[in-house]
Coordinates of C-alpha atoms and ligand atoms in Angstrom, one line a residue:
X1 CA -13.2 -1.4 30.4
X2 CA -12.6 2.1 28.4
X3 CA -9.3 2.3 27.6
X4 CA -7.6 6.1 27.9
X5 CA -4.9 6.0 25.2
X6 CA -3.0 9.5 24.5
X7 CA -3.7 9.3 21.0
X8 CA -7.5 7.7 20.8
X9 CA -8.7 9.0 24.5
X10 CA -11.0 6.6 25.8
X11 CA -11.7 4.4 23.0
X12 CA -15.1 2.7 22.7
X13 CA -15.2 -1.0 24.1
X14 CA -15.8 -2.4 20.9
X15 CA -13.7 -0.2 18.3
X16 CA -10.8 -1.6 16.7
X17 CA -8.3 0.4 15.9
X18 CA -7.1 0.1 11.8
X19 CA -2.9 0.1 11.6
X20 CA -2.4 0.6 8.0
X21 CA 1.3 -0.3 7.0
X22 CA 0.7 -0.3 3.4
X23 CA 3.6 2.4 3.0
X24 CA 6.0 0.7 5.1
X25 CA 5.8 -3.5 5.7
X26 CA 3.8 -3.2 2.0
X27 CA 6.4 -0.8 0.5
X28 CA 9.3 -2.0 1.7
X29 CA 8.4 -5.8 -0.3
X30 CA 10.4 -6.1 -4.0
X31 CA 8.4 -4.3 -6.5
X32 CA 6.3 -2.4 -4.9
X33 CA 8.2 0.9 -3.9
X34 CA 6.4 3.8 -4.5
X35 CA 7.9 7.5 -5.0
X36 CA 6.7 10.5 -2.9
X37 CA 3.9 11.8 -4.7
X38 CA 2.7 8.0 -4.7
X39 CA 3.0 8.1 -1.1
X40 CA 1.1 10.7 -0.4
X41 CA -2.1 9.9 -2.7
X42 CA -2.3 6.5 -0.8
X43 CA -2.2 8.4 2.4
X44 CA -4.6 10.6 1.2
X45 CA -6.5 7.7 0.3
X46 CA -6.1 5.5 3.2
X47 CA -7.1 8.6 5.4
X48 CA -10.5 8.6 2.9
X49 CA -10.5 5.1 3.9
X50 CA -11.0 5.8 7.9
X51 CA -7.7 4.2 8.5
X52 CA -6.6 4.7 12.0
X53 CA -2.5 5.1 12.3
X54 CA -0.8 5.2 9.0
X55 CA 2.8 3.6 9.3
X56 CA 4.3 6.2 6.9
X57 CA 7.5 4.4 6.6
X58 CA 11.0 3.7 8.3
X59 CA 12.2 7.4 8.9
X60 CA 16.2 6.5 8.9
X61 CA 16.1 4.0 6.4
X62 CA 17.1 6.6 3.7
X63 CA 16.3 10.2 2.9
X64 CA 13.6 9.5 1.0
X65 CA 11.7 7.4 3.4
X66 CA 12.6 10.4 6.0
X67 CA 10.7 12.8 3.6
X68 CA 8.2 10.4 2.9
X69 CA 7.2 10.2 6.3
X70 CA 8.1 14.2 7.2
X71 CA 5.3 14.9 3.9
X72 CA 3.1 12.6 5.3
X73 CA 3.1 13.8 9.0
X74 CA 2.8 17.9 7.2
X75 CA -0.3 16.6 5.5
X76 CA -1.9 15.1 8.8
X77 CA -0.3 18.3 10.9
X78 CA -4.3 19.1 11.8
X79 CA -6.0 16.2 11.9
X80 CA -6.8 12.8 10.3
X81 CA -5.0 9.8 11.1
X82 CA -2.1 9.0 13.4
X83 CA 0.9 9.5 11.6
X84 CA 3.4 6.5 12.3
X85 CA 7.3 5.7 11.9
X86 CA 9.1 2.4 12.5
X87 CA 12.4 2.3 14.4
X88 CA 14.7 -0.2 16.0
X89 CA 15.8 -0.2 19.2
X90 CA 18.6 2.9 19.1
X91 CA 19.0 6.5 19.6
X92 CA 19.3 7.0 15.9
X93 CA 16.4 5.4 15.1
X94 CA 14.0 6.3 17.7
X95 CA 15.2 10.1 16.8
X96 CA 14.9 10.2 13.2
X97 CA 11.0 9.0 13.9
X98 CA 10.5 11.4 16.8
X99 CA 12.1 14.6 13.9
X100 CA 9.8 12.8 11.2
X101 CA 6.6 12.8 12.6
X102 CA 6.8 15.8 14.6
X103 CA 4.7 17.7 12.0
X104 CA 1.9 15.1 12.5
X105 CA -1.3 16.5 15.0
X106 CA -0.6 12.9 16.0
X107 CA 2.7 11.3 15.8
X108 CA 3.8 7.8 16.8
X109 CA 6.9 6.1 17.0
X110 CA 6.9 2.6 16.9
X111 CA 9.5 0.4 18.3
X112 CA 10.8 -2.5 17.3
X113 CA 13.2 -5.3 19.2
X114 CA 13.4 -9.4 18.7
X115 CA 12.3 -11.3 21.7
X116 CA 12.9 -15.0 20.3
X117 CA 15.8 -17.0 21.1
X118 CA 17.1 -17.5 17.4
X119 CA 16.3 -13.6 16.7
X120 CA 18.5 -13.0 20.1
X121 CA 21.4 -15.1 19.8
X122 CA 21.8 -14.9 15.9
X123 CA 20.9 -11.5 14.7
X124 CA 21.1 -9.3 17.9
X125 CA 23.9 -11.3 19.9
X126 CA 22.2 -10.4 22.6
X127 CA 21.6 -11.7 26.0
X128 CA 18.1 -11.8 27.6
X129 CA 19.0 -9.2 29.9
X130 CA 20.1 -7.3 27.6
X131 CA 16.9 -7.4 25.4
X132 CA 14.7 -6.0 28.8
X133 CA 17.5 -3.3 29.4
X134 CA 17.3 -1.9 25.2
X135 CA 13.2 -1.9 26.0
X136 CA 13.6 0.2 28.9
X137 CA 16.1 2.8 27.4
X138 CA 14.7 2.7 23.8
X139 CA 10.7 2.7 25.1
X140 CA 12.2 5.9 27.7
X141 CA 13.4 8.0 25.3
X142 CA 11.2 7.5 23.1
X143 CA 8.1 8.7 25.7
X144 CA 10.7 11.4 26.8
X145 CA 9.7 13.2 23.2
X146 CA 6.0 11.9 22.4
X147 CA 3.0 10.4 24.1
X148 CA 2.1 7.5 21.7
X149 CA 4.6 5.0 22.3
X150 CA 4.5 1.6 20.2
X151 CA 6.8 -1.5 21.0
X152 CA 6.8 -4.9 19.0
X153 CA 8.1 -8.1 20.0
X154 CA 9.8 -9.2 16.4
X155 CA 9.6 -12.4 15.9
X156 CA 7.0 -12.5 19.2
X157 CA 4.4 -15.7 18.5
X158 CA 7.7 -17.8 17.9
X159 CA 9.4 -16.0 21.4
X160 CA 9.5 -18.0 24.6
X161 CA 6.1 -16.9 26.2
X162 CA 6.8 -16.3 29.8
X163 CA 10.0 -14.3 28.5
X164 CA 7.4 -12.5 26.2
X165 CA 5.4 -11.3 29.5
X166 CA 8.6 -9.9 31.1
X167 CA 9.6 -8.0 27.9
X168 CA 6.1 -6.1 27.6
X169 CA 5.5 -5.6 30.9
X170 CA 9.1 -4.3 30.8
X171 CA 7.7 -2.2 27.6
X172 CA 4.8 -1.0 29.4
X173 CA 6.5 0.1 32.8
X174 CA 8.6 2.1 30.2
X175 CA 5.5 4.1 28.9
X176 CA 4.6 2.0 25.8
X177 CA 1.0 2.9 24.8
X178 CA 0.3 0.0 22.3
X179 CA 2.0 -3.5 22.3
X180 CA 2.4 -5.2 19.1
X181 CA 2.9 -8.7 18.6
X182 CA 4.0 -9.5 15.2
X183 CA 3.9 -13.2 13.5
X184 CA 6.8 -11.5 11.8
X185 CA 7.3 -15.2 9.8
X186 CA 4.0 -15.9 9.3
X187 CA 4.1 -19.7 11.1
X188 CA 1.6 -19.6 13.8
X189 CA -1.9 -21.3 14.0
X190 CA -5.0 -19.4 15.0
X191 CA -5.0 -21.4 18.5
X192 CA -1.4 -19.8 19.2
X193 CA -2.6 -16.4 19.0
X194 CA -5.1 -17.1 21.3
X195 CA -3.0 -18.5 23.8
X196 CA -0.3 -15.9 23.1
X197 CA -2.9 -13.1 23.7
X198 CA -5.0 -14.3 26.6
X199 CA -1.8 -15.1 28.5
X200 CA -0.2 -11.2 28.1
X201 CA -3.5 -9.6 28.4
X202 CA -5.0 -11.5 31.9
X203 CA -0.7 -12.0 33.2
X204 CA 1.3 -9.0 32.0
X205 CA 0.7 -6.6 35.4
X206 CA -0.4 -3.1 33.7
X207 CA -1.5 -4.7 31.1
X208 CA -4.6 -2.9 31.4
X209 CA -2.3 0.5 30.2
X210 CA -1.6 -0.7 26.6
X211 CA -3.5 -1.2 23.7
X212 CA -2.3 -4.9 22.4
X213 CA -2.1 -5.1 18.9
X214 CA -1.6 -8.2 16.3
X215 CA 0.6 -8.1 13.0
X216 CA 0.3 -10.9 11.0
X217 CA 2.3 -12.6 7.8
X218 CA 0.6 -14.9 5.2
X219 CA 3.5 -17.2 4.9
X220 CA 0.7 -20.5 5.5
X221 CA -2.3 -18.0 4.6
X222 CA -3.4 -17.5 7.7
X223 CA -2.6 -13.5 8.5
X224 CA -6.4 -12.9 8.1
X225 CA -7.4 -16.4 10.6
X226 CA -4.9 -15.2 13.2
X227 CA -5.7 -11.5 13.1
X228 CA -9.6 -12.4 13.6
X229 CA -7.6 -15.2 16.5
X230 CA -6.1 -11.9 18.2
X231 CA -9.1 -9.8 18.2
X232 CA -10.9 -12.7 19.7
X233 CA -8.6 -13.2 22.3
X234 CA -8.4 -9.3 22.9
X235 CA -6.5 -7.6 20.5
X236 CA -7.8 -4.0 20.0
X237 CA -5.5 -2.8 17.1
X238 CA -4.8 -4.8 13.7
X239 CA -2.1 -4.3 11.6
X240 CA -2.7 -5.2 7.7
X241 CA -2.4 -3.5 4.2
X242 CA -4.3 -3.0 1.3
X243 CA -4.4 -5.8 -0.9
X244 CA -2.2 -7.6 1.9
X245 CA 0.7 -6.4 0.1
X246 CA 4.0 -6.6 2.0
X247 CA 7.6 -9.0 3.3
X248 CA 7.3 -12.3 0.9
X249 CA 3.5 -13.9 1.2
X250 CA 2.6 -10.4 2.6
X251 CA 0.5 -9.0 5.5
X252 CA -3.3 -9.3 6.8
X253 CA -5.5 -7.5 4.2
X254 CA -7.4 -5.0 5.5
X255 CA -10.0 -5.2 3.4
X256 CA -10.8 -8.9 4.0
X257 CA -10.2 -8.3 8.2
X258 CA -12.6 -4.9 8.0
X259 CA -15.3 -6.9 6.0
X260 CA -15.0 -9.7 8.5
X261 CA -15.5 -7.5 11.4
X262 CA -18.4 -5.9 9.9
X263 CA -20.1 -9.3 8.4
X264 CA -19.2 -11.3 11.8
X265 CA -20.2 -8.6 13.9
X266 CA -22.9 -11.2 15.2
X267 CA -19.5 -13.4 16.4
X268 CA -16.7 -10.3 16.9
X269 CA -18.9 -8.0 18.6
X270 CA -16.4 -5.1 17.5
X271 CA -16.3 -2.4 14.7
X272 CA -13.9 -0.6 12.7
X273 CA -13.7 2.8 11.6
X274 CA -13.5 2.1 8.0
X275 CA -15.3 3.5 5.6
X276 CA -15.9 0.5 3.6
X277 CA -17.7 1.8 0.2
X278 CA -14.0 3.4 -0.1
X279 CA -12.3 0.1 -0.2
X280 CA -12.6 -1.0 -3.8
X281 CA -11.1 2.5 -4.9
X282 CA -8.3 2.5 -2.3
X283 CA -7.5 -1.4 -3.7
X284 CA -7.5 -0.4 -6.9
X285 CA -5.2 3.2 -6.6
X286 CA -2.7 0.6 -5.1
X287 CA -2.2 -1.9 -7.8
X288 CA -2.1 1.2 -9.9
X289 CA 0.6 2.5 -8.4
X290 CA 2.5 -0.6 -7.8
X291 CA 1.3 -2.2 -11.1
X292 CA 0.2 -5.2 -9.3
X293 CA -2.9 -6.0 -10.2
X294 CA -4.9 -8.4 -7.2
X295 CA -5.8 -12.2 -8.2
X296 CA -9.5 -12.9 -10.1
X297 CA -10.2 -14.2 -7.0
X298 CA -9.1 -12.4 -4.3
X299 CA -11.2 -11.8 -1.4
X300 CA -13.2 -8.6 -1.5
X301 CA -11.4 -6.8 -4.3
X302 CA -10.5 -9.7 -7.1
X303 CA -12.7 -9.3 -10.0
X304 CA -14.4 -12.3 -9.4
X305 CA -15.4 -11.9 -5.8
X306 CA -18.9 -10.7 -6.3
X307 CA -19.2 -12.8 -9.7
X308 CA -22.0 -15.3 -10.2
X309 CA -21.2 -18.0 -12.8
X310 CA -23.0 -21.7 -11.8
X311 CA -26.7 -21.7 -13.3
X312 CA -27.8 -22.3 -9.6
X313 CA -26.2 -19.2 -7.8
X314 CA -27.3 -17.1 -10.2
X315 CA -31.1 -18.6 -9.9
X316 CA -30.6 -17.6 -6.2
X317 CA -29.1 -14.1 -6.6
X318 CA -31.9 -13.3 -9.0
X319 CA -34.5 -14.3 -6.2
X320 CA -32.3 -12.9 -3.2
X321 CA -29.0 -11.9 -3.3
X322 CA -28.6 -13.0 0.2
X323 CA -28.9 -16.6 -1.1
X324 CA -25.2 -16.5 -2.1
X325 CA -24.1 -12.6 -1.0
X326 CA -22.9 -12.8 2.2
X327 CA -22.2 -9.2 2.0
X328 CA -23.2 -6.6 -1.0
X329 CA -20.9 -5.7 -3.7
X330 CA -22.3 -1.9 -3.5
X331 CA -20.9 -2.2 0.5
X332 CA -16.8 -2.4 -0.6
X333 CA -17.5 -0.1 -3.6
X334 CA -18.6 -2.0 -6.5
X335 CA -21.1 -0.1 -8.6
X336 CA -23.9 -2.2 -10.9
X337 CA -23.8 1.1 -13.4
X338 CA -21.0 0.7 -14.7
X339 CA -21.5 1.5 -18.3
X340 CA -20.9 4.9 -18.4
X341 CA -19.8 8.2 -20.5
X342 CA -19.5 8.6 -24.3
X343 CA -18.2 10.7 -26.9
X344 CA -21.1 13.2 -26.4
X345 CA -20.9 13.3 -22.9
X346 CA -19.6 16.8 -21.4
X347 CA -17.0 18.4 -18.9
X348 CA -20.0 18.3 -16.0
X349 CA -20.7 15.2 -17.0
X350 CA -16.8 13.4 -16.8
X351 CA -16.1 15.6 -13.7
X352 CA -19.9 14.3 -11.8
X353 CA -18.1 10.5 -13.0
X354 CA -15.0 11.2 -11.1
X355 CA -16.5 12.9 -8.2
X356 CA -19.1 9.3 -7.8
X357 CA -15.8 7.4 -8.1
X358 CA -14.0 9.2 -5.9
X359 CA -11.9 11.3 -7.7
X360 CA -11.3 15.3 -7.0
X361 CA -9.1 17.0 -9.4
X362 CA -8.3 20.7 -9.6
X363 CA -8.9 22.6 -12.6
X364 CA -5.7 22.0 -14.6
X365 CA -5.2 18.0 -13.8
X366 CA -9.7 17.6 -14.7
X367 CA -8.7 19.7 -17.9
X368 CA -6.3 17.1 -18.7
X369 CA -8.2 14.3 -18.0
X370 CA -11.0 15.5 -20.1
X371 CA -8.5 16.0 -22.8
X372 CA -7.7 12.5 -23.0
X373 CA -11.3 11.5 -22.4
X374 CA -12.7 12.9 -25.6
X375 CA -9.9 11.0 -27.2
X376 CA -10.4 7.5 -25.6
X377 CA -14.4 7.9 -26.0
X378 CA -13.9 8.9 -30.2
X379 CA -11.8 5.7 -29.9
X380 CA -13.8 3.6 -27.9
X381 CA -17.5 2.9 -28.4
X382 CA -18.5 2.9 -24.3
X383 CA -16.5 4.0 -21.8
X384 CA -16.8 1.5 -18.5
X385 CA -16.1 3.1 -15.1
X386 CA -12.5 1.1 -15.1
X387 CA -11.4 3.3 -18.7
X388 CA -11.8 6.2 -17.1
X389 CA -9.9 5.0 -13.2
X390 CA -7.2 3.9 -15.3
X391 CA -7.3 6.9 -17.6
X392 CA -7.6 9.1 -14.8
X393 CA -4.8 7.2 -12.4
X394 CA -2.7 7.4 -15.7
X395 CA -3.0 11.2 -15.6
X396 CA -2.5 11.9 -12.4
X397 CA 1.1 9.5 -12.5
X398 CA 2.6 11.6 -14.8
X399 CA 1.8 15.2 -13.5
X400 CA 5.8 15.6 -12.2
X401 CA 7.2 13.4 -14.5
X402 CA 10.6 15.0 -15.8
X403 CA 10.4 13.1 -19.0
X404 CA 7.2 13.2 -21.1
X405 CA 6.3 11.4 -24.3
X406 CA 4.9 14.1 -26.7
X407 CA 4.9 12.0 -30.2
X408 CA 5.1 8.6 -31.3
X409 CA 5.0 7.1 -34.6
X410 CA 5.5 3.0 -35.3
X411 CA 5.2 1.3 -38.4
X412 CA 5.4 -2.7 -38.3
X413 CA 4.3 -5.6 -39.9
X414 CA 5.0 -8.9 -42.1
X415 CA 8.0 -8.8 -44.1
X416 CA 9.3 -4.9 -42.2
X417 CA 11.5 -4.3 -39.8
X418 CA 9.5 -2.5 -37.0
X419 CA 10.9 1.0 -36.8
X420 CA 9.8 3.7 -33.8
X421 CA 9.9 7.5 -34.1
X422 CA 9.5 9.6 -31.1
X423 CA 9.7 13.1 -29.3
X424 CA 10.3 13.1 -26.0
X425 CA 10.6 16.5 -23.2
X426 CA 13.4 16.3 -21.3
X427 CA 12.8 19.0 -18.3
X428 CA 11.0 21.0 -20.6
X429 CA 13.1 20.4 -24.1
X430 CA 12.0 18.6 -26.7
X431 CA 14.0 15.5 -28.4
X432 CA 13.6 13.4 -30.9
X433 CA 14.9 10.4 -32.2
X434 CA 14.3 6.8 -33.6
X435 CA 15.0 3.5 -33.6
X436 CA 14.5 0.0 -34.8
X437 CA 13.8 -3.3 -33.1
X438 CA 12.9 -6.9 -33.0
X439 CA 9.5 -6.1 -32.5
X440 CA 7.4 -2.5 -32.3
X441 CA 7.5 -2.5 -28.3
X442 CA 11.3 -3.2 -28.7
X443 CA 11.5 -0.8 -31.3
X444 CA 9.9 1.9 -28.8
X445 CA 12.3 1.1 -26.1
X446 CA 15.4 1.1 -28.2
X447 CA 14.3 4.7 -29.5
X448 CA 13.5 6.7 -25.6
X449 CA 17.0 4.9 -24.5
X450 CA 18.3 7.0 -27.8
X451 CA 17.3 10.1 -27.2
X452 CA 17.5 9.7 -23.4
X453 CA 20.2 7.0 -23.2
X454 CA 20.6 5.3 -19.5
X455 CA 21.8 2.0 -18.7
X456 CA 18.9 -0.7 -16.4
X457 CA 17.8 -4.5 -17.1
X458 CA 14.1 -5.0 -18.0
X459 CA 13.0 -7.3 -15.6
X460 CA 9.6 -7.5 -16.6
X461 CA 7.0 -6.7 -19.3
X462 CA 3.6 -7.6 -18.9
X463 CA 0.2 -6.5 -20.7
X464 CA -3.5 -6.7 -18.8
X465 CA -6.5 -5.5 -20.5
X466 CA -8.5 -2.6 -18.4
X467 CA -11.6 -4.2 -19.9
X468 CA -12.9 -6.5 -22.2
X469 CA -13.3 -6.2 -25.9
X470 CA -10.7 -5.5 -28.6
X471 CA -11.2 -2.0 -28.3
X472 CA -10.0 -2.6 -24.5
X473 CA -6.9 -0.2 -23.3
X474 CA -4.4 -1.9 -22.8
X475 CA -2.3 -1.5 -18.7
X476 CA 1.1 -1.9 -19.4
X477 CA 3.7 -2.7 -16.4
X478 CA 7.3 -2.5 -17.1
X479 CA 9.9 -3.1 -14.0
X480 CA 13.6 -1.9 -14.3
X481 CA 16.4 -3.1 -12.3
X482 CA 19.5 -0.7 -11.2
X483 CA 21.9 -1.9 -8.3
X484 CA 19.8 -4.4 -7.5
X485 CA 17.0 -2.1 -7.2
X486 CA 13.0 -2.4 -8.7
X487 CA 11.2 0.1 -10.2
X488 CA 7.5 -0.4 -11.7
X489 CA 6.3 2.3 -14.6
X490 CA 2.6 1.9 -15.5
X491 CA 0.6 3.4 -18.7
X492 CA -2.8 2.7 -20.2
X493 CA -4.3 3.2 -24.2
X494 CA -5.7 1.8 -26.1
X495 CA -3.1 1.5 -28.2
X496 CA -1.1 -1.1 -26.4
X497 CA 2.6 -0.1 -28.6
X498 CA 1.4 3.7 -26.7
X499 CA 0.6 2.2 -23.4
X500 CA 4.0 0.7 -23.4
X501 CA 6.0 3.5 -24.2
X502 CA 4.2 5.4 -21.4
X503 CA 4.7 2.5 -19.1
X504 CA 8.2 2.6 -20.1
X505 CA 8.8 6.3 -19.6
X506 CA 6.7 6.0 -16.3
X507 CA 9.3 3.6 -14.8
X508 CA 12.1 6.1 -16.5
X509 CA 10.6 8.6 -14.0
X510 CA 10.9 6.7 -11.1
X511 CA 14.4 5.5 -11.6
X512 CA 15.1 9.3 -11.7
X513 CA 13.2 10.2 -8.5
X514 CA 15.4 6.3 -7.0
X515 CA 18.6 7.7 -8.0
X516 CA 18.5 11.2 -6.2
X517 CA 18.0 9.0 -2.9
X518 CA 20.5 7.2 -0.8
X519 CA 19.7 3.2 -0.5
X520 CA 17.8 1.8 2.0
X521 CA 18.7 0.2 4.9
X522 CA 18.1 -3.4 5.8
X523 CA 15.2 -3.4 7.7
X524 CA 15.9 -6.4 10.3
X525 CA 19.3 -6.2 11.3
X526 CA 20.7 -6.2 14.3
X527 CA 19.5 -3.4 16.6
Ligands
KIV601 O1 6.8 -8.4 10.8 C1 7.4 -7.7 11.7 O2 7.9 -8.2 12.7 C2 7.4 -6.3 11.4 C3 7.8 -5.4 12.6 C4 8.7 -4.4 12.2 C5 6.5 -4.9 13.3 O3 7.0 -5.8 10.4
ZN602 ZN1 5.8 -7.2 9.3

C-alpha cells in the first residue's frame, strides 16, 4: 500500500528511503569530527549522492553542532534532501531542532527515548509509564511545530517486545511520521530483526501511518545483515553512513546496503534513490576529511574490492567479467582510465579531469588547484586520478585556514642534526622561525609551535602513500588532543617532510575552529 508521508508524499511501494547519519552517529565517533566547512561539502556531497534525509547533527549539543545543522538546513532551504536533527526526549531539545532546521524546505526532528529495561531503570530512572507519557509530550510538541516527526526506540531490538508495541503505537497516536528502531549496541541476529519488525508492522494499530525504519551498529558485524533483515521484514527507511563510520564498530554502510539493494533486486524487490556512480567519490571525500582511510578490503570502496589477483579470476574476468563481478566497478565509480594528466596538459584539460571526477571549483579555488598541479606534474612523471583527488581535496581543506604555511626549508641527514626553517601567515601576517629536532618531521613541528606556540599532545602520526611508486605523494594524518578532545589535520606532497607540516598546520586549523565552540554534550544521557 502507498504510503502518504508529509515529507516523501506517497512514496513508491518499492523505494527505500536513504537516512544518511554520516554527520551525526558518524561524526559524533572519536576522531572523526569534522568542522563546518567539512560539514557542508559532505552534505553537499551526500545530496550529489541522492541521499534521502541527512541527520545534520544533534542541534543542542553545542553551538557548533547548532550552526552546523542551521548551515545545513540554509543550504537545503529549496530543495534537496530532508534536513534532519537528533533530540532527546525534552523541551530543550526538541526546540533547539525545531529553530535549527527551520531553514530547511524539509526539516525533521528526530526523537529519541530508551525503551529497554536496563536503559529505563539505569540511565533514565524511569518507570514504564513514564517512558509512554515523555513519547506522548515530546512526539506532541514536536508535531505542534513540524510535519515530519521521527521517534526511535534506543536501545529497541534489546527492549521488551510487547512493551515495544505500546511505546510506538503510543509514538504514532502522537503524530510520529517514521519509527526507528535502532540496534543501538549492535547485538542482534538477522532473525531478531525479523521478528522485531513483522510483529510492530502487522500488531502496532496505525501502524500503517508511519514509515518504520532500521538503524543498525556493527558491534558483531552484522549492521549490513540486519539492515537487509529489516527491509525484508518491512522496513522502508535505512539508516547507515558512508564508509559505516560512527559509535565504536560503527553504523550500516551505505554503500554496501545501496549496492545490495540494487544487485539483490531479484531477492529485495526494492530500490534506492542513490546515485551510485557517486559513491566511490563521496567514500573517498570522507576519509579525506576525517583522515581515515577505508580497509584494502572493504566492501565496495576498499582498494581491493574490484581487484583480481588468483591466475584463475583473472582468466575469468578476461573472458567475462561477470564470471567473478558480481557488480561493475564503473557502477560505484571506479574508472579503468585512470592514468591521466601531465606536465603539458592545460587549464581545460585539469578542469574537464575534475569536472569527470566530480569536482566543480569556482575560478579562484581551480586557479589554485592548477597552480599546484603544474607543480606536482613537473615533479611527478604521470599523474593518476587519486594525485589530483587528493591534490584537489588538499586545496579545497585549506581555503579558510587562519594559519597557512608559506615556506619551508629542512636540511637532515647522517651525522646532522635535522634543523627546520619556516614562514608561516598568521591571519594574514607573515612569521618566521626555526627549529631543530630528533628527526626532520620533529624538527617541522617544533619550528610552527615556535612561531605559533600552543600547548596539545600528538596522538597520532601516520603516513599512507596516495599511489604507488617512489615518486608517490605522500597523505599525512596527524591527530591532536586538547581536553580530551580529537582533532585530525590532513596534507598531501610529494614531499612527505611538506605533507607533514601541512597535515600538521591542517589539524592546527581545526583546533582553532574546536576552541571557539563550547563542548559537546553526552549524547545518551538521561533524557
Ligand atoms: O544508536 C542509536 O540508538 C542512535 C539513536 C540516537 C537513533 O544513534
Ligand atoms: Zn546509532
Amino acid at each position: 500500500m502507498a504510503l502518504n508521508h508529509p515529507s516523501f508524499g506517497n512514496l513508491a511501494d518499492d523505494r527505500i528511503i536513504i537516512f544518511d547519519t554520516t554527520l551525526r552517529d558518524g561524526e559524533q565517533s572519536p576522531g572523526f569530527s569534522m568542522n563546518l566547512e567539512e560539514k557542508l561539502r559532505m552534505a553537499e556531497s551526500l545530496a550529489e549522492l541522492g541521499a534521502d534525509v541527512l541527520e545534520a547533527g544533534f542541534a543542542i549539543a553545542s553551538r557548533g553542532d547548532f550552526e552546523s545543522v542551521e548551515s545545513i538546513a540554509r543550504r537545503f532551504a529549496k530543495d534537496g534532501p530532508v534536513v534532519a536533527s537528533l533530540s532527546r526526549a525534552s523541551t530543550a531539545d526538541i526546540m533547539s531542532s525545531i529553530e535549527a532546521t527551520r531553514p530547511a524546505a524539509r526539516p525533521r526532528v528526530h526523537i529519541v527515548l530508551a525503551t529497554s529495561d536496563l536503559h529505563m531503570r539505569v540511565k533514565l530512572r524511569m518507570t514504564r509509564d513514564e517512558v509512554l507519557e515523555r513519547i506522548t509530550e515530546s512526539v506532541t510538541l514536536a508535531r505542534n511545530h513540524v510535519a515530519d516527526v521521527e521517534w526511535s526506540a534506543e536501545d529497541g531490538s534489546r527492549s521488551d517486545l510487547e512493551f515495544l508495541c505500546r511505546c510506538v503505537e503510543t509514538a504514532i497516536k502522537a503524530g510520529a511520521t517514521t519509527i526507528n528502531i535502532p540496534d543501538t549496541v549492535g547485538y542482534a541476529l538477522p532473525a531478531d530483526m525479523g521478528l522485531i519488525f513483522s510483529t510492530l508492522m502487522n500488531k502496532v494499530p496505525g501502524a500503517e501511518r508511519a514509515i518504520f525504519s532500521t538503524h543498525n551498529h556493527n558491534d558483531l558485524g552484522l549492521a549490513v545483515a540486519n539492515t537487509l533483515a529489516a527491509i525484508q521484514a518491512g522496513a522502508r527507511q535505512v539508516e547507515c553512513t558512508i564508509n559505516g563510520i560512527g559509535e565504536r564498530a560503527g553504523n550500516a554502510s551505505l554503500e554496501e546496503v545501496a549496492m545490495a539493494v540494487r544487485t539483490r533486486q531479484n531477492a529485495l524487490n526494492r530500490s534506492t534513490g542513490i546515485r551510485t556512480p557517486n559513491i566511490l567519490k563521496t567514500s573517498r571525500l570522507l576519509a579525506t576529511i576525517t583522515g581515515f582511510d577505508v580497509q584494502p578490503n572493504k566492501a565496495i570502496v576498499g582498494r581491493n574490492a574490484f581487484a583480481h589477483e588468483s591466475g584463475i579470476h583473472q582468466d575469468g574476468v578476461l573472458k567475462d567479467a561477470s564470471t567473478y563481478e558480481i557488480m561493475t566497478p564503473e557502477s560505484v565509480g571506479w574508472t579503468t582510465n585512470s592514468l591521466v594528466l601531465g606536465k603539458h596538459s592545460g587549464r581545460a584539460a585539469f578542469r574537464d579531469k575534475l569536472k569527470a571526477l566530480g569536482y566543480e571549483l569556482g575560478d579562484n579555488a581551480l586557479n589554485d588547484a592548477f597552480r599546484r598541479f603544474k607543480d606536482l606534474a613537473d615533479r611527478k612523471k604521470v599523474v593518476y586520478d587519486e594525485d589530483v583527488m587528493a591534490l584537489v581535496d588538499d586545496e579545497v581543506l585549506r581555503q579558510h585556514d587562519r594559519v597557512k604555511l608559506t615556506a619551508l626549508t629542512v636540511t637532515s641527514g647522517l651525522h646532522t642534526r635535522p634543523m627546520a626553517t619556516l614562514k608561516l601567515e598568521i591571519d594574514g601576517e607573515e612569521k618566521e622561525g626555526m627549529a631543530v629536532g630528533d628527526g626532520p618531521v620533529d624538527a617541522v613541528f617544533n619550528a610552527i609551535r615556535n612561531v605559533y606556540p600552543h600547548d596539545v599532545a600528538l596522538k597520532l602520526y601516520a603516513v599512507q602513500s596516495v599511489t604507488g611508486g617512489t615518486d608517490a605523494q605522500a597523505r599525512v594524518t596527524v591527530r591532536f588532543e586538547e581536553k580530551g578532545k580529537l582533532v585530525d589535520g590532513q596534507g598531501a606532497d610529494t614531499d612527505t617532510i611538506v605533507a607533514s607540516a601541512r597535515a600538521y598546520i591542517h589539524a592546527l586549523n581545526k583546533l582553532l575552529v574546536k576552541r571557539e565552540r563550547t563542548a559537546p554534550a553526552d549524547l545518551h544521557p538521561a533524557a
